PDB file of C-alpha atoms in Angstrom:
ATOM      1  CA  MET Y 552     -13.543   1.592  21.065  1.00  0.00           C
ATOM      2  CA  PRO Y 553     -14.203   2.895  17.561  1.00  0.00           C
ATOM      3  CA  VAL Y 554     -16.031   6.131  16.798  1.00  0.00           C
ATOM      4  CA  TYR Y 555     -19.151   5.797  14.645  1.00  0.00           C
ATOM      5  CA  GLU Y 556     -21.183   8.476  12.845  1.00  0.00           C
ATOM      6  CA  TYR Y 557     -24.945   8.806  13.141  1.00  0.00           C
ATOM      7  CA  LEU Y 558     -27.454  11.051  11.384  1.00  0.00           C
ATOM      8  CA  CYS Y 559     -30.417  12.492  13.254  1.00  0.00           C
ATOM      9  CA  ASN Y 560     -33.195  13.721  10.923  1.00  0.00           C
ATOM     10  CA  ASP Y 561     -33.877  16.742  13.140  1.00  0.00           C
ATOM     11  CA  CYS Y 562     -30.474  17.706  14.586  1.00  0.00           C
ATOM     12  CA  GLY Y 563     -28.002  16.508  11.929  1.00  0.00           C
ATOM     13  CA  PRO Y 564     -24.894  14.325  12.157  1.00  0.00           C
ATOM     14  CA  PHE Y 565     -23.123  13.357  15.388  1.00  0.00           C
ATOM     15  CA  LYS Y 566     -20.399  10.926  16.482  1.00  0.00           C
ATOM     16  CA  ASP Y 567     -20.315   8.457  19.343  1.00  0.00           C
ATOM     17  CA  MET Y 568     -17.919   5.857  20.739  1.00  0.00           C
ATOM     18  CA  ARG Y 569     -19.463   2.400  20.851  1.00  0.00           C
ATOM     19  CA  PRO Y 570     -18.304  -1.207  21.138  1.00  0.00           C
ATOM     20  CA  MET Y 571     -17.819  -3.003  17.817  1.00  0.00           C
ATOM     21  CA  ALA Y 572     -20.573  -5.462  18.736  1.00  0.00           C
ATOM     22  CA  GLU Y 573     -23.067  -2.558  18.654  1.00  0.00           C
ATOM     23  CA  CYS Y 574     -21.822  -0.984  15.408  1.00  0.00           C
ATOM     24  CA  ASP Y 575     -25.086  -1.462  13.468  1.00  0.00           C
ATOM     25  CA  ASP Y 576     -27.449  -0.503  16.296  1.00  0.00           C
ATOM     26  CA  PRO Y 577     -29.056   2.962  16.178  1.00  0.00           C
ATOM     27  CA  GLN Y 578     -27.892   5.507  18.755  1.00  0.00           C
ATOM     28  CA  GLY Y 579     -29.916   8.122  20.618  1.00  0.00           C
ATOM     29  CA  CYS Y 580     -29.248  11.709  19.496  1.00  0.00           C
ATOM     30  CA  PRO Y 581     -27.464  13.655  22.269  1.00  0.00           C
ATOM     31  CA  GLN Y 582     -29.757  16.696  21.737  1.00  0.00           C
ATOM     32  CA  CYS Y 583     -33.264  15.330  21.100  1.00  0.00           C
ATOM     33  CA  GLU Y 584     -32.715  11.673  22.174  1.00  0.00           C
ATOM     34  CA  ILE Y 585     -34.465  10.283  19.068  1.00  0.00           C
ATOM     35  CA  MET Y 586     -32.838   7.061  17.784  1.00  0.00           C
ATOM     36  CA  ALA Y 587     -30.635   7.810  14.773  1.00  0.00           C
ATOM     37  CA  PRO Y 588     -29.210   5.262  12.289  1.00  0.00           C
ATOM     38  CA  ARG Y 589     -25.492   4.824  11.729  1.00  0.00           C
ATOM     39  CA  VAL Y 590     -24.130   6.432   8.548  1.00  0.00           C
ATOM     40  CA  ILE Y 591     -20.712   6.717   6.896  1.00  0.00           C
ATOM     41  CA  LEU Y 592     -20.073  10.383   6.153  1.00  0.00           C
ATOM     42  CA  THR Y 593     -16.261  10.585   6.155  1.00  0.00           C
ATOM     43  CA  ALA Y 594     -13.444   8.328   5.022  1.00  0.00           C
ATOM     44  CA  PRO Y 595     -11.641   6.318   7.710  1.00  0.00           C
ATOM     45  CA  ASN Y 596      -8.558   7.918   9.230  1.00  0.00           C
ATOM     46  CA  PHE Y 597      -5.270   6.074   9.395  1.00  0.00           C
ATOM     47  CA  PHE Y 598      -3.724   7.718  12.456  1.00  0.00           C
ATOM     48  CA  CYS Y 599      -2.083   4.550  13.791  1.00  0.00           C
ATOM     49  CA  MET Y 600      -0.597   3.580  10.429  1.00  0.00           C
ATOM     50  CA  PRO Y 601       3.149   4.035   9.758  1.00  0.00           C
ATOM     51  CA  SER Y 602       4.001   7.108   7.674  1.00  0.00           C
ATOM     52  CA  GLU Y 603       5.362   5.021   4.772  1.00  0.00           C
ATOM     53  CA  THR Y 604       2.051   3.190   4.476  1.00  0.00           C
ATOM     54  CA  ARG Y 605       0.074   6.444   4.635  1.00  0.00           C
ATOM     55  CA  LYS Y 606       2.253   7.890   1.864  1.00  0.00           C
ATOM     56  CA  ALA Y 607       1.702   4.774  -0.250  1.00  0.00           C
ATOM     57  CA  HIS Y 608      -2.079   5.054   0.210  1.00  0.00           C
ATOM     58  CA  ALA Y 609      -1.951   8.739  -0.759  1.00  0.00           C
ATOM     59  CA  LEU Y 610       0.143   7.954  -3.834  1.00  0.00           C
ATOM     60  CA  ASN Y 611      -2.284   5.218  -4.894  1.00  0.00           C
ATOM     61  CA  GLU Y 612      -5.231   7.573  -4.484  1.00  0.00           C
ATOM     62  CA  ARG Y 613      -3.548  10.219  -6.655  1.00  0.00           C
ATOM     63  CA  SER Y 614      -2.539   7.718  -9.330  1.00  0.00           C
ATOM     64  CA  THR Y 615      -6.023   6.249  -9.731  1.00  0.00           C
ATOM     65  CA  HIS Y 616      -7.403   9.558 -10.932  1.00  0.00           C
ATOM     66  CA  ALA Y 617      -4.425  11.079 -12.728  1.00  0.00           C
ATOM     67  CA  PRO Y 618      -1.494   8.792 -13.523  1.00  0.00           C
ATOM     68  CA  GLN Y 619       1.931  10.394 -13.857  1.00  0.00           C
ATOM     69  CA  THR Y 620       3.231  11.278 -17.277  1.00  0.00           C
ATOM     70  CA  LEU Y 621       6.734  10.205 -18.265  1.00  0.00           C
ATOM     71  CA  ALA Y 622       7.988  13.776 -17.781  1.00  0.00           C
ATOM     72  CA  GLN Y 623       6.555  13.899 -14.236  1.00  0.00           C
ATOM     73  CA  TYR Y 624       8.121  10.536 -13.411  1.00  0.00           C
ATOM     74  CA  LYS Y 625      11.535  11.602 -14.728  1.00  0.00           C
ATOM     75  CA  ALA Y 626      11.337  14.863 -12.766  1.00  0.00           C
ATOM     76  CA  ALA Y 627      10.676  12.963  -9.530  1.00  0.00           C
ATOM     77  CA  HIS Y 628      13.325  10.283 -10.204  1.00  0.00           C
ATOM     78  CA  GLY Y 629      16.596  11.734 -11.428  1.00  0.00           C
ATOM     79  CA  PRO Y 630      19.491   9.756 -12.899  1.00  0.00           C
ATOM     80  CA  GLY Y 631      21.052   7.375 -10.403  1.00  0.00           C
ATOM     81  CA  CYS Y 632      17.895   7.206  -8.283  1.00  0.00           C
ATOM     82  CA  GLY Y 633      18.232   4.385  -5.760  1.00  0.00           C
ATOM     83  CA  CYS Y 634      14.637   3.211  -6.056  1.00  0.00           C
ATOM     84  CA  CYS Y 635      14.595   2.668  -9.802  1.00  0.00           C
ATOM     85  CA  SER Y 636      18.201   2.085 -10.853  1.00  0.00           C
ATOM     86  CA  THR Y 637      18.807  -0.569 -13.478  1.00  0.00           C
ATOM     87  CA  GLY Y 638      21.340  -2.661 -11.638  1.00  0.00           C
ATOM     88  CA  LYS Y 639      24.263  -0.255 -11.983  1.00  0.00           C
ATOM     89  CA  ASN Y 640      25.625   1.630  -9.010  1.00  0.00           C
ATOM     90  CA  SER Y 641      23.749   4.837  -8.397  1.00  0.00           C
ATOM     91  CA  SER Y 642      26.936   6.631  -7.379  1.00  0.00           C
ATOM     92  CA  LYS Y 643      29.179   7.849 -10.187  1.00  0.00           C
ATOM     93  CA  ASN Y 644      32.303   7.674  -8.016  1.00  0.00           C
ATOM     94  CA  ALA Y 645      31.851   4.034  -6.985  1.00  0.00           C
ATOM     95  CA  PRO Y 646      33.661   1.454  -9.120  1.00  0.00           C
ATOM     96  CA  ASP Y 647      31.469  -0.755 -11.309  1.00  0.00           C
ATOM     97  CA  LYS Y 648      31.046  -4.199  -9.798  1.00  0.00           C
ATOM     98  CA  LYS Y 649      30.145  -6.939 -12.231  1.00  0.00           C
ATOM     99  CA  LYS Y 650      27.930  -9.788 -11.222  1.00  0.00           C
ATOM    100  CA  PRO Y 651      29.852 -13.089 -11.210  1.00  0.00           C
ATOM    101  CA  ALA Y 652      29.135 -15.391 -14.136  1.00  0.00           C
ATOM    102  CA  ARG Y 653      26.693 -18.173 -13.419  1.00  0.00           C
ATOM    103  CA  LEU Y 654      28.101 -21.682 -13.383  1.00  0.00           C
ATOM    104  CA  VAL Y 655      26.670 -23.683 -16.270  1.00  0.00           C
ATOM    105  CA  THR Y 656      27.299 -27.357 -16.969  1.00  0.00           C
ATOM    106  CA  LYS Y 657      26.379 -29.310 -20.086  1.00  0.00           C
ATOM    107  CA  THR Y 658      25.661 -32.986 -20.413  1.00  0.00           C
ATOM    108  CA  ARG Y 659      26.641 -35.138 -23.425  1.00  0.00           C
ATOM    109  CA  SER Y 660      23.157 -34.710 -24.837  1.00  0.00           C
ATOM    110  CA  GLY Y 661      23.563 -30.909 -24.722  1.00  0.00           C
ATOM    111  CA  ALA Y 662      21.232 -30.259 -21.803  1.00  0.00           C
ATOM    112  CA  LYS Y 663      22.256 -27.339 -19.611  1.00  0.00           C
ATOM    113  CA  GLY Y 664      22.541 -27.613 -15.863  1.00  0.00           C
ATOM    114  CA  PHE Y 665      22.907 -24.903 -13.242  1.00  0.00           C
ATOM    115  CA  PRO Y 666      24.428 -26.475 -10.118  1.00  0.00           C
ATOM    116  CA  THR Y 667      24.362 -23.192  -8.170  1.00  0.00           C
ATOM    117  CA  ALA Y 668      20.657 -22.595  -8.894  1.00  0.00           C
ATOM    118  CA  ARG Y 669      17.863 -23.647  -6.617  1.00  0.00           C
ATOM    119  CA  PRO Y 670      17.157 -27.353  -7.109  1.00  0.00           C
ATOM    120  CA  TRP Y 671      13.402 -26.856  -7.548  1.00  0.00           C
ATOM    121  CA  MET Y 672      13.854 -24.504 -10.527  1.00  0.00           C
ATOM    122  CA  ILE Y 673      13.428 -26.007 -13.961  1.00  0.00           C
ATOM    123  CA  SER Y 674      15.843 -24.796 -16.636  1.00  0.00           C
ATOM    124  CA  HIS Y 675      15.303 -24.775 -20.372  1.00  0.00           C
TER     125      HIS Y 675
END
């Protein structure tokens, strides 16, 4: 069951576990028993979320208010970084592997064909 927040005018905020079907119903204050409306005072917590997803949410929150400068980005991602490499091997000791050339055929009219490409792709 989820935990909801309520605000009593006399006693202040309190939390209570309730079924989702009763999420909008007022709840009796545990101290004075006056019915208090549900309020949202804090942001939701993501305790059950995988750590990678939590980190992505945190990064998005930071970037909405203060995007990284180029210097900050370069400091976080050094040369040969695996996440943002430009197709070359990130290791300096590994031999360079070239991508095999794509097979291209031409018709008599000069139209190009790519027999190894996906058949639903349209070429120019």
